[in-house]
Coordinates of C-alpha atoms and ligand atoms in Angstrom, one line a residue:
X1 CA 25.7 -13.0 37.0
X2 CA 22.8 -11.7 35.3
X3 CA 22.8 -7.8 35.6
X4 CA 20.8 -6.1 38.8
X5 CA 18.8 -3.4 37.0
X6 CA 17.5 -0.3 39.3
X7 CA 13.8 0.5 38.9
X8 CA 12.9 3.4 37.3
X9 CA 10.3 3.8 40.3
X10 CA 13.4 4.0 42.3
X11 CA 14.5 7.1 40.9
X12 CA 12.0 9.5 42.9
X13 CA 14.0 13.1 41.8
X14 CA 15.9 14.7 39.2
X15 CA 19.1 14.4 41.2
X16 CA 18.3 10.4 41.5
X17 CA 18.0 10.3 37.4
X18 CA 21.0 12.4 37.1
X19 CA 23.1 10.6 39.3
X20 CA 22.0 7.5 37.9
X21 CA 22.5 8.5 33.9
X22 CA 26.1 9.7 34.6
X23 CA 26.6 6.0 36.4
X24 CA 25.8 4.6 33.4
X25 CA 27.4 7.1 31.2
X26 CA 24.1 7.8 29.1
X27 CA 23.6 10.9 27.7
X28 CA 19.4 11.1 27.9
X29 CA 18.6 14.8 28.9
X30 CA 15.8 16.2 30.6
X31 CA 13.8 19.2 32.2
X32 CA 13.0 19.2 35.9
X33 CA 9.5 20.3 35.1
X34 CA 7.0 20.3 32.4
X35 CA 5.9 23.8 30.9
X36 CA 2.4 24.3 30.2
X37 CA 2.1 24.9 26.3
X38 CA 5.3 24.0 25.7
X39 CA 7.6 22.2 23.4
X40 CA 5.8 19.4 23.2
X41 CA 2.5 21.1 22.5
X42 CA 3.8 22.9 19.8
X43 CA 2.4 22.3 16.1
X44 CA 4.5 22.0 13.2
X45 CA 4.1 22.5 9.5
X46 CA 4.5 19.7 6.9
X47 CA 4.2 21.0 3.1
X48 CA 1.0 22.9 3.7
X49 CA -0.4 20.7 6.5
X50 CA -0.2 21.4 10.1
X51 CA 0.5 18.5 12.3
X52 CA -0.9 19.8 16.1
X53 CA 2.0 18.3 18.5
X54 CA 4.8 16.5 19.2
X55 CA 3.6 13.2 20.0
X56 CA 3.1 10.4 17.7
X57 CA 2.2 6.8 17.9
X58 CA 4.5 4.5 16.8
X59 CA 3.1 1.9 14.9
X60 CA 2.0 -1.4 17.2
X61 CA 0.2 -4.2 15.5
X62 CA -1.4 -7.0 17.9
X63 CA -2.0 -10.1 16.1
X64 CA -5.5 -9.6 15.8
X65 CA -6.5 -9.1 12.2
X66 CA -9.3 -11.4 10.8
X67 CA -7.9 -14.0 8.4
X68 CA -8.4 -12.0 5.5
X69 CA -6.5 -9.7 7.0
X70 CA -9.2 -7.4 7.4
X71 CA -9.1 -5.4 11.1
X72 CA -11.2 -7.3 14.3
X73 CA -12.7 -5.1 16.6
X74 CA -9.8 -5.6 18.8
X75 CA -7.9 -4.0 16.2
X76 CA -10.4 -1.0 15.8
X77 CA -10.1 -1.0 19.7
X78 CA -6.6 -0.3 19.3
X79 CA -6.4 2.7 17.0
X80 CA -9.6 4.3 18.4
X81 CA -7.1 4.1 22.0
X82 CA -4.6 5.6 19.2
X83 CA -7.2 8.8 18.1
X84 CA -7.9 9.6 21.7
X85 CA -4.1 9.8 22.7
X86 CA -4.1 13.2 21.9
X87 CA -1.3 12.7 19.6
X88 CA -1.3 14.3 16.4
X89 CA 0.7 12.4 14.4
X90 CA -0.1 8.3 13.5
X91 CA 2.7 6.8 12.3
X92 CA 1.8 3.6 10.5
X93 CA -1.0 2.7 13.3
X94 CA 0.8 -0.9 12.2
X95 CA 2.5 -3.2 9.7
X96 CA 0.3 -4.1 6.9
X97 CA 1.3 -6.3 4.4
X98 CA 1.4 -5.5 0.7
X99 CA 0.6 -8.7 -0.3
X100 CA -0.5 -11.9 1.8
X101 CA 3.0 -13.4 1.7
X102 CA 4.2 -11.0 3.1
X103 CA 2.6 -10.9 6.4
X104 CA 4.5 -11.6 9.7
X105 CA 1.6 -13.5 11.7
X106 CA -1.5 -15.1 9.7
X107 CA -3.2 -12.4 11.7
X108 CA -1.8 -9.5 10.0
X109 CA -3.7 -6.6 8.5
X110 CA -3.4 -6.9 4.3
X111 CA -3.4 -4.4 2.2
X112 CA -5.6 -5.2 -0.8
X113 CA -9.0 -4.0 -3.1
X114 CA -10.8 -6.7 -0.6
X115 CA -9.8 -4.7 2.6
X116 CA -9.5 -1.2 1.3
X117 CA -12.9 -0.5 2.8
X118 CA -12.6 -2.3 5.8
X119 CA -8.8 -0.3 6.1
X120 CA -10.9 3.1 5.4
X121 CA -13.0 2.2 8.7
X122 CA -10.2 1.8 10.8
X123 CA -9.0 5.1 9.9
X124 CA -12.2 6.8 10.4
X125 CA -13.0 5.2 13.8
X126 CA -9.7 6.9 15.0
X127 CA -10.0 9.8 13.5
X128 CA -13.8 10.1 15.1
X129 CA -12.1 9.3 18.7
X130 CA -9.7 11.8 18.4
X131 CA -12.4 14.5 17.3
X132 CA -14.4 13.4 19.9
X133 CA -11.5 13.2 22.5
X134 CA -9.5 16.4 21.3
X135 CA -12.2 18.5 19.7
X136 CA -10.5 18.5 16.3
X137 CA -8.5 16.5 13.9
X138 CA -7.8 18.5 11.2
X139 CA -4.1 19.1 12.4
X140 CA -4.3 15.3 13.0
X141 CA -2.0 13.2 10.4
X142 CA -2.6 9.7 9.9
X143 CA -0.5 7.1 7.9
X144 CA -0.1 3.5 7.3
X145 CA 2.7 0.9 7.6
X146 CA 3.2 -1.0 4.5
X147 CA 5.5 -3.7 5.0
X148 CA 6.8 -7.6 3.5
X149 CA 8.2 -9.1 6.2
X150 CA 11.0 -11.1 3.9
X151 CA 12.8 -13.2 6.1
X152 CA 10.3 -13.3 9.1
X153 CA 7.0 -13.7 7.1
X154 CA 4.8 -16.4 9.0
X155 CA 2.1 -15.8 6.8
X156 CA -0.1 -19.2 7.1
X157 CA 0.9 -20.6 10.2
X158 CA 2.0 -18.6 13.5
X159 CA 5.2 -20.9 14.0
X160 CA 6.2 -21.3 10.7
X161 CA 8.7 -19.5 8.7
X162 CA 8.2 -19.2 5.0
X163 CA 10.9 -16.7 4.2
X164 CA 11.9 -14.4 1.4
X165 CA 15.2 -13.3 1.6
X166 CA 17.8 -11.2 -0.1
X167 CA 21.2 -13.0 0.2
X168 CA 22.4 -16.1 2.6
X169 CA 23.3 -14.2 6.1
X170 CA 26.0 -16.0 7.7
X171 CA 24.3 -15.7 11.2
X172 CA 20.7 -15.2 10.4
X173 CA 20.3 -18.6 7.9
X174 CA 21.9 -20.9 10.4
X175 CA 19.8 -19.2 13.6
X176 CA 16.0 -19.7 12.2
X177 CA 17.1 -22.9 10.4
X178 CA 17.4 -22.0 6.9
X179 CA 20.3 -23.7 4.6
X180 CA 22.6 -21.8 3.3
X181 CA 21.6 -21.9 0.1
X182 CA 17.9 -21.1 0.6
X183 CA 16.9 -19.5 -2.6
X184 CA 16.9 -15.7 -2.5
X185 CA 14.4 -13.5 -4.2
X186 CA 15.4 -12.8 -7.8
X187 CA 15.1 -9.3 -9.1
X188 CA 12.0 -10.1 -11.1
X189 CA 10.7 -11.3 -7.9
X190 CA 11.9 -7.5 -6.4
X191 CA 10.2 -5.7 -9.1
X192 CA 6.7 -7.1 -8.5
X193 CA 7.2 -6.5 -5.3
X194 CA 8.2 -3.1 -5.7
X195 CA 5.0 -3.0 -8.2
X196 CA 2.9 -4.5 -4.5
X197 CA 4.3 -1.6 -2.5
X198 CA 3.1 1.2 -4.9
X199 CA -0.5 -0.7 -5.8
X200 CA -1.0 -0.9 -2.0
X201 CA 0.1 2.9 -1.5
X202 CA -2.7 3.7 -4.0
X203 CA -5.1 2.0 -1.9
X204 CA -4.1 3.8 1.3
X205 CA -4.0 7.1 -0.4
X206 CA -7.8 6.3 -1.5
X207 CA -8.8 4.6 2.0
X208 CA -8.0 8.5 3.3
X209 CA -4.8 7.9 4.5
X210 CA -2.0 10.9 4.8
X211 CA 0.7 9.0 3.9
X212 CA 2.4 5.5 3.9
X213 CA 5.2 4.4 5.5
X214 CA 7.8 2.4 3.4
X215 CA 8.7 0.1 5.8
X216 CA 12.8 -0.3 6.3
X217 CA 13.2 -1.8 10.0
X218 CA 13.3 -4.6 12.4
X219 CA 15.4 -7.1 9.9
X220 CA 11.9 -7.3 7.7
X221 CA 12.4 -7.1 3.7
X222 CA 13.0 -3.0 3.4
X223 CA 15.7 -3.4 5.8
X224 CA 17.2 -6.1 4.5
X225 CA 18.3 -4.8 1.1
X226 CA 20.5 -1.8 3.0
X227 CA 22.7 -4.5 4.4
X228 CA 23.2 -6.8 0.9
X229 CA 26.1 -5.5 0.5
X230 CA 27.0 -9.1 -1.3
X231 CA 23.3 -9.4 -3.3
X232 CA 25.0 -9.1 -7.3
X233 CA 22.7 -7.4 -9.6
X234 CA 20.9 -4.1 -9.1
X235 CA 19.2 -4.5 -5.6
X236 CA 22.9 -5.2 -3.6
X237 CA 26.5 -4.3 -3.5
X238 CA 26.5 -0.6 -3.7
X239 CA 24.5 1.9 -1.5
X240 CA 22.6 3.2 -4.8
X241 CA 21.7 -0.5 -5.6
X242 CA 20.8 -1.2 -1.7
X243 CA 18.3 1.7 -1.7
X244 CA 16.7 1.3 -5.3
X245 CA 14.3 -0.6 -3.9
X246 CA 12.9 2.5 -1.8
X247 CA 13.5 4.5 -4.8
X248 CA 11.7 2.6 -7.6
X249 CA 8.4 2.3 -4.9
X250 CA 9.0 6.4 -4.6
X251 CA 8.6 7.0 -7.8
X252 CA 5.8 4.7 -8.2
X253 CA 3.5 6.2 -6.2
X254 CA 4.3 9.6 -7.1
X255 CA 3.0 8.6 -10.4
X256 CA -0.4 7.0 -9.0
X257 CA -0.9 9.3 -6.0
X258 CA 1.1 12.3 -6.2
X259 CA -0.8 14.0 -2.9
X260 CA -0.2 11.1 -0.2
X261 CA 3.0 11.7 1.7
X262 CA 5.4 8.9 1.8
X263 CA 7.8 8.7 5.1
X264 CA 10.0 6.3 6.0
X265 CA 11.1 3.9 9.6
X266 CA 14.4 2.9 9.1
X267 CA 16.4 0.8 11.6
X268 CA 18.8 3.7 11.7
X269 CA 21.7 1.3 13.3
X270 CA 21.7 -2.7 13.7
X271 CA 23.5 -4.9 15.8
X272 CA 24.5 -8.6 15.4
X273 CA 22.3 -11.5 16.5
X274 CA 22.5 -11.9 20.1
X275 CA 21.7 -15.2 22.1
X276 CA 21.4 -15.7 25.9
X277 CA 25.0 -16.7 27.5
X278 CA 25.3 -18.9 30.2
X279 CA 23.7 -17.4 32.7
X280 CA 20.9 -16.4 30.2
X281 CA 22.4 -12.5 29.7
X282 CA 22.3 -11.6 26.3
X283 CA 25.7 -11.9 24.5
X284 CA 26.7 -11.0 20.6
X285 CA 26.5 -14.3 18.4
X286 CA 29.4 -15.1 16.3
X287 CA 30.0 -15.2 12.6
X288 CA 33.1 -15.6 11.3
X289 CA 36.2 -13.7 10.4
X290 CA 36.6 -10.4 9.5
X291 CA 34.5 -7.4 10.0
X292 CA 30.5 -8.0 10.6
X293 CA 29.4 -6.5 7.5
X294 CA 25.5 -7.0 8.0
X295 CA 24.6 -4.1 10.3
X296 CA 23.2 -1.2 8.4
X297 CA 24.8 1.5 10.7
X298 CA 27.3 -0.7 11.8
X299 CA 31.0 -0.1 12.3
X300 CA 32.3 -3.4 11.7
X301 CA 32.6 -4.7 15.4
X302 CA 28.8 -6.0 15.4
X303 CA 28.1 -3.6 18.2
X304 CA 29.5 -0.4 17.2
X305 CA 27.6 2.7 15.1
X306 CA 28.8 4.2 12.3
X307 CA 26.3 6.8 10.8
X308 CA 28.1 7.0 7.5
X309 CA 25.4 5.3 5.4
X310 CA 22.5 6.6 7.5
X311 CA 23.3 10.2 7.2
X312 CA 24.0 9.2 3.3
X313 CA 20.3 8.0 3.8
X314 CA 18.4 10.9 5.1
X315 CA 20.3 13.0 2.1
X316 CA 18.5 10.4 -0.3
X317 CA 15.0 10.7 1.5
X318 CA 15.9 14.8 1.0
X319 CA 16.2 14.5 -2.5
X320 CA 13.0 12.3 -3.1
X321 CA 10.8 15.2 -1.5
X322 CA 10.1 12.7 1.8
X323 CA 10.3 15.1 5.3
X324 CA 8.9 12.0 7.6
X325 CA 11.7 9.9 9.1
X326 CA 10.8 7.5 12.1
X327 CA 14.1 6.1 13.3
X328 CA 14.5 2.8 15.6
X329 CA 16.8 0.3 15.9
X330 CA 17.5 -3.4 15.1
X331 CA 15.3 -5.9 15.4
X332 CA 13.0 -7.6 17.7
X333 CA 14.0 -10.8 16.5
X334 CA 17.5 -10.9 16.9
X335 CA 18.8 -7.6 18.9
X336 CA 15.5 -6.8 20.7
X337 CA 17.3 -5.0 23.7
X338 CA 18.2 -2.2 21.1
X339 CA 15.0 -1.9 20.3
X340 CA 12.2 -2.0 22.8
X341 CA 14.5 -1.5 26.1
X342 CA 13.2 -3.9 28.8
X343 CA 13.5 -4.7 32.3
X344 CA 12.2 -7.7 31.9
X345 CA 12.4 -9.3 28.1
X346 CA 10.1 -11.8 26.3
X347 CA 10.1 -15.2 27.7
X348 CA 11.6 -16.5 24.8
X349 CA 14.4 -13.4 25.3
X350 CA 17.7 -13.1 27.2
X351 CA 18.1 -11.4 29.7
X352 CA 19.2 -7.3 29.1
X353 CA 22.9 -7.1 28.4
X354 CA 22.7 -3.8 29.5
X355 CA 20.7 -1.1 31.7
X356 CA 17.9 -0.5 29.2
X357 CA 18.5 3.3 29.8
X358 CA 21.6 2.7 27.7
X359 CA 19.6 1.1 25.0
X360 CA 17.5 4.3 25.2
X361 CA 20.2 6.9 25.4
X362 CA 21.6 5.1 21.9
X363 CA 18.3 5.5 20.5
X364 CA 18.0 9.0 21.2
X365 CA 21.3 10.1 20.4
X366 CA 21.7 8.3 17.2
X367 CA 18.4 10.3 16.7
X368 CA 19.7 13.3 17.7
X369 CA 23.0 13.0 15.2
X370 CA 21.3 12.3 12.1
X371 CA 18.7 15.5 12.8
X372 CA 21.8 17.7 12.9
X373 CA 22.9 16.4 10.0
X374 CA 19.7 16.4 8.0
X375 CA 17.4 19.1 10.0
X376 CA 15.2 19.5 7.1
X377 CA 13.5 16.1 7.9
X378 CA 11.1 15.7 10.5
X379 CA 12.5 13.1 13.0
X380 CA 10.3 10.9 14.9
X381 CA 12.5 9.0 17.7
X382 CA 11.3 5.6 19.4
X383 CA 12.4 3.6 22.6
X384 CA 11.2 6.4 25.1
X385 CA 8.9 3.9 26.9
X386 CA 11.1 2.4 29.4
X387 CA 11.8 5.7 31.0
X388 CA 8.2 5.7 32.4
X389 CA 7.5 8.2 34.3
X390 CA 10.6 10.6 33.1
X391 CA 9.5 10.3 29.7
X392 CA 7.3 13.9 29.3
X393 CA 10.7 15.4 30.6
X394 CA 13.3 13.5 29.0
X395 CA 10.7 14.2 25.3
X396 CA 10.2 17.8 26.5
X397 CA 14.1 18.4 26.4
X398 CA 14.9 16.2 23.3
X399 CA 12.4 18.6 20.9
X400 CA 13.3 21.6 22.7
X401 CA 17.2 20.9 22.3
X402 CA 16.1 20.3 18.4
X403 CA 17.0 16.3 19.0
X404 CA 13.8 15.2 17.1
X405 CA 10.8 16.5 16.4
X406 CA 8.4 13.7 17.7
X407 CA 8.4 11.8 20.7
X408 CA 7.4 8.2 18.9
X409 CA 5.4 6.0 22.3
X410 CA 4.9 2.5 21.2
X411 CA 4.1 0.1 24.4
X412 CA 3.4 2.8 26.9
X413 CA 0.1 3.4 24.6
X414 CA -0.6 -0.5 24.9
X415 CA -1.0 0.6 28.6
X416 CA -1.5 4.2 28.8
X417 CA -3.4 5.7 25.6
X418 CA -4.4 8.9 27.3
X419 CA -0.6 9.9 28.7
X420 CA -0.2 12.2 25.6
X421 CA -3.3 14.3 26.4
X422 CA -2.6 14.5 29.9
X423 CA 1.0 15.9 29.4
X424 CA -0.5 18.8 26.5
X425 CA -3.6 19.3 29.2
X426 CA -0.9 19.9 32.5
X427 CA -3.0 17.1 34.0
X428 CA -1.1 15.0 36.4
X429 CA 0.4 11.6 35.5
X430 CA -1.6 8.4 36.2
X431 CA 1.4 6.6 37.6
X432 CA -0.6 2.9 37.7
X433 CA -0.9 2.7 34.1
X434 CA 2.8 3.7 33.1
X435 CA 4.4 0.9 31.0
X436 CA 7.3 -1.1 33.4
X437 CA 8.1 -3.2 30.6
X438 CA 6.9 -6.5 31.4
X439 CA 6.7 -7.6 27.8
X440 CA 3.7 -9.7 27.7
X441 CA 2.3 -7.6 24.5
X442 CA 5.9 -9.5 23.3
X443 CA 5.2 -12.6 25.1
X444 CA 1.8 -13.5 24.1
X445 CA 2.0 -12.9 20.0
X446 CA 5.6 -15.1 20.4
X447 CA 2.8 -17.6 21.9
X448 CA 0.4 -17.3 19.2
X449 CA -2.0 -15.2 21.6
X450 CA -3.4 -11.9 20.6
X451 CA -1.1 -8.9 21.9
X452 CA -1.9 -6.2 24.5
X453 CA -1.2 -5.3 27.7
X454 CA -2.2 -8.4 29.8
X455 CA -0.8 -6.4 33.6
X456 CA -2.1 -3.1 33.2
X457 CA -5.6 -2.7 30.6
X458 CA -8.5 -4.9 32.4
X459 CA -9.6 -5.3 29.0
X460 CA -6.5 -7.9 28.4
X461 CA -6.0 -8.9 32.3
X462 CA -10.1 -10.2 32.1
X463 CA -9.8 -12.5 29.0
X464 CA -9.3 -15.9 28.8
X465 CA -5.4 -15.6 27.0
X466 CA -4.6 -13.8 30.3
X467 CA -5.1 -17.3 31.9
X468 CA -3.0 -19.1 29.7
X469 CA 0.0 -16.4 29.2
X470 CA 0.2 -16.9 33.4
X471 CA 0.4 -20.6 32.8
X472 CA 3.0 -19.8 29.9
X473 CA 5.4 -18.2 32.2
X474 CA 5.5 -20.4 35.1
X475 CA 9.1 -21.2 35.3
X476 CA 9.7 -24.5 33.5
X477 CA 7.6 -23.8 31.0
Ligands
FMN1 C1 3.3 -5.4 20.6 C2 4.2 -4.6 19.7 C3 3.9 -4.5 18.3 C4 4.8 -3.8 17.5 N1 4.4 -3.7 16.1 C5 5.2 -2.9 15.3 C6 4.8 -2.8 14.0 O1 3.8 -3.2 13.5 N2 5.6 -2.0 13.2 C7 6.8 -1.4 13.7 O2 7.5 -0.7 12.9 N3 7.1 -1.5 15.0 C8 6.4 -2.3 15.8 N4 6.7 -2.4 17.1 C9 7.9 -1.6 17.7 C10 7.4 -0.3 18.2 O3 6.9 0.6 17.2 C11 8.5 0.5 18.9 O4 9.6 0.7 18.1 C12 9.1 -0.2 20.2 O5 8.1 -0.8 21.0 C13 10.0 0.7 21.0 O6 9.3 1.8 21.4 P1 8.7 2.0 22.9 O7 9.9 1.9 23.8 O8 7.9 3.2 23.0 O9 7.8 0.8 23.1 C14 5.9 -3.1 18.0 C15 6.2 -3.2 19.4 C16 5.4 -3.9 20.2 C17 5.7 -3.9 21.7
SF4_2 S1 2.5 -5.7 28.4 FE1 1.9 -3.6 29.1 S2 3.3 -3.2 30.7 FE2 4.1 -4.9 29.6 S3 5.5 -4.1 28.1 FE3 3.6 -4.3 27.1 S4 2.5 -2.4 27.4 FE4 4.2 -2.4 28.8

């Protein structure tokens, strides 16, 4: 029986949420109310900068670059809805690709001398928006994603995979039809890479950018190499060898942009592949004897956390002189009820294996640990979305109680751009635009249709792809 999920709507007062958290045994906190200029309007200093609050935008792409992977005007649309959040900090606005192969959709932003201008433009029309919006952005801090998506890259075709991967994974290979002996990258192939990342840093750094993001989540390349743990040579096996790929891309761009700030988003824990059971619930895939071995984060059993390597991670990010850490989870391709929790998942999902209030009490809490063990980093958590409208409470009590420093909102912005300015401004909520997790910004991309929030913007809901996501979801479909 698939699981009967209580709406968040349902849970109309403090004692509802409480009652309701402690059923689940999730450990989110939160304040009763808001106060006016407080924690999450607070600024904080990064080496000489000052970022204004403590909200930022998680990065969100939408499927919508040009072919040339130069940004559409839907794309600008997004990240000026970004600027005139109110939040201060930008992390990664979205996934760009170091290199055309690398891109996860043919409709991904690249990174290249051909785009830098175009890439400078998109920065600029958010930053204008915010000025505009806010009344000033110099405490505003804006990066860029730079990502190869490895083993999900779709970069010619929106259904085809043309991976690069790092070592045969037992479960992965067999699940998106790859032998297993598909050829793996070599290390020559990893050093030009690595040679991509720091030419494309350059670029950002030039383009205005504050810093770059060196992408390790959601099962793409970056994340890959801290769970090739079998890879021989000097990219796998050991944790040194698993993180020199971060490492030799640090230390490239220190040398040809020493001022641009590097941060990094790590899938922070990882889960095995999950598939729908029989009643279409979500259920842990299967791979083998022996521990599970594949889960950066992992504790053996596929599902459990261990924060060993993690915490072992933040030290290393400490002693490269990075202070920006996003953390998520997972991947949206194999374990996406880790990641985004949902209500109601993609169509080509399962259905939530758990409440999706667990999936964000794990998200906060792994947060939360690797802060206390690392509080000199500045921690941007994710997954807050699905707690709607609890979220300024439950983020006003995780960066007073020191949990993180950011409250990262990814979908709710797709929805809701202006919720961050409205919490720092003690303006009420506008409940009819709070993210309920439908998923179509999932949905439609999975369809090869641009992303965005088809139920709630009546910028989406009026274009044709509307039309045909509704005709996409009709059961039988
Ligand atoms: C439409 C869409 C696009 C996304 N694109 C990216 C991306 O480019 N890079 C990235 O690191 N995460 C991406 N994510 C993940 C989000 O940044 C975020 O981790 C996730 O949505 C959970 O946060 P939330 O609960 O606030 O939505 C995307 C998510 C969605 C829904
Ligand atoms: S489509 Fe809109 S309501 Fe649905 S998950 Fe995405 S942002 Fe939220």
């Amino acid at each position: 029986m698939p699981l009967v999920i209580k709406r968040v709507a349902q849970l109309k007062t403090a004692a509802d949420l409480r009652a309701h958290l402690q059923s689940l045994g999730a450990a989110i906190p939160f304040d009763e109310s808001l106060i006016p200029n407080g924690p999450l309007a607070q600024p904080v200093s990064l080496n000489g900068r000052t970022v204004g609050n403590r909200f930022a935008i998680l990065p969100m792409e939408g499927w919508d670059a040009n072919p040339d992977g130069s940004p559409s005007e839907l794309t600008v649309r997004r990240w000026r809805h970004f600027g005139r959040s109110g939040a201060k900090l930008i992390w990664g606005g979205e996934a760009a690709a170091v290199r055309p192969d690398g891109r996860a959709n043919p409709n991904q932003l690249v990174i290249s001398t051909d785009t830098a201008a175009s890439l400078a433009e998109l920065r600029q029309a958010l930053v204008s928006e915010h000025q505009s919006a806010c009344g000033r952005a110099d405490d505003l801090f804006v990066g860029l994603q730079l990502t190869h998506s490895g083993r999900f890259a779709r970069p010619n075709d929106k259904k085809t995979l043309e991976p690069k991967i790092l070592y045969p994974h037992p479960v992965l290979n067999p699940k998106f039809g790859l032998a297993a002996d598909h050829p793996v990258m070599t290390d020559s192939e990893v050093s030009h890479l690595v040679a991509d990342f720091v030419t494309a840093a350059k670029i950002a750094a030039d383009a205005g950018f504050d810093f770059v993001d060196v992408k390790h989540c959601h099962g793409y390349l970056g994340h890959e190499f801290l769970s090739a743990v079998d890879r021989p040579g000097k990219y796998g096996g050991s944790f040194e060898n698993r993180t020199r790929f971060l490492t030799e891309i640090v230390a490239g761009i220190r040398a040809v942009a020493p001022k641009l700030e590097i941060g990094v988003r790590l899938s922070a824990i990882d889960f095995v592949p999950y598939k729908p059971g029989p009643d279409g619930t979500g259920e842990p895939e299967t791979w083998g004897d022996g521990p599970y071995r594949y889960a950066f984060g992992g504790d053996g059993t596929g599902t459990g956390i261990d924060l060993t390597e993690p915490i072992r991670f933040m030290k290393l990010l400490e002693s490269l002189g990075i202070r920006l850490v996003c953390t998520t989870a997972g991947s949206p391709y194999y374990c996406p009820h880790i990641q985004r929790p949902a209500v109601f998942p993609p169509s080509d999902g399962y259905q939530p294996p758990e409440d999706p209030f667990v999936g964000v009490g794990r998200q906060i809490e792994v947060t939360a640990k690797l802060k206390a063990a690392v509080p000199g980093l500045l921690f941007v958590g994710s997954g807050y979305t699905y707690l709607q409208e609890w979220l300024p409470r439950v983020g006003q009590a995780t960066v007073a109680k020191g949990m993180t420093d950011f409250v990262g909102l990814g979908r709710l912005v797709l929805s809701y751009p202006e919720l961050p300015a409205d919490v720092i401004a003690g303006r009420e909520l506008q409940f009819k635009k709070l993210c309920r997790t439908f998923s179509d910004c999932t949905t439609a991309p999975r369809n090869g249709l641009v992303s965005g929030c088809y139920p709630l913007d009546p910028f989406y809901k009026a274009r044709p792809e509307a039309k045909e996501l509704a005709q996409l979801k009709r059961p039988g479909n």
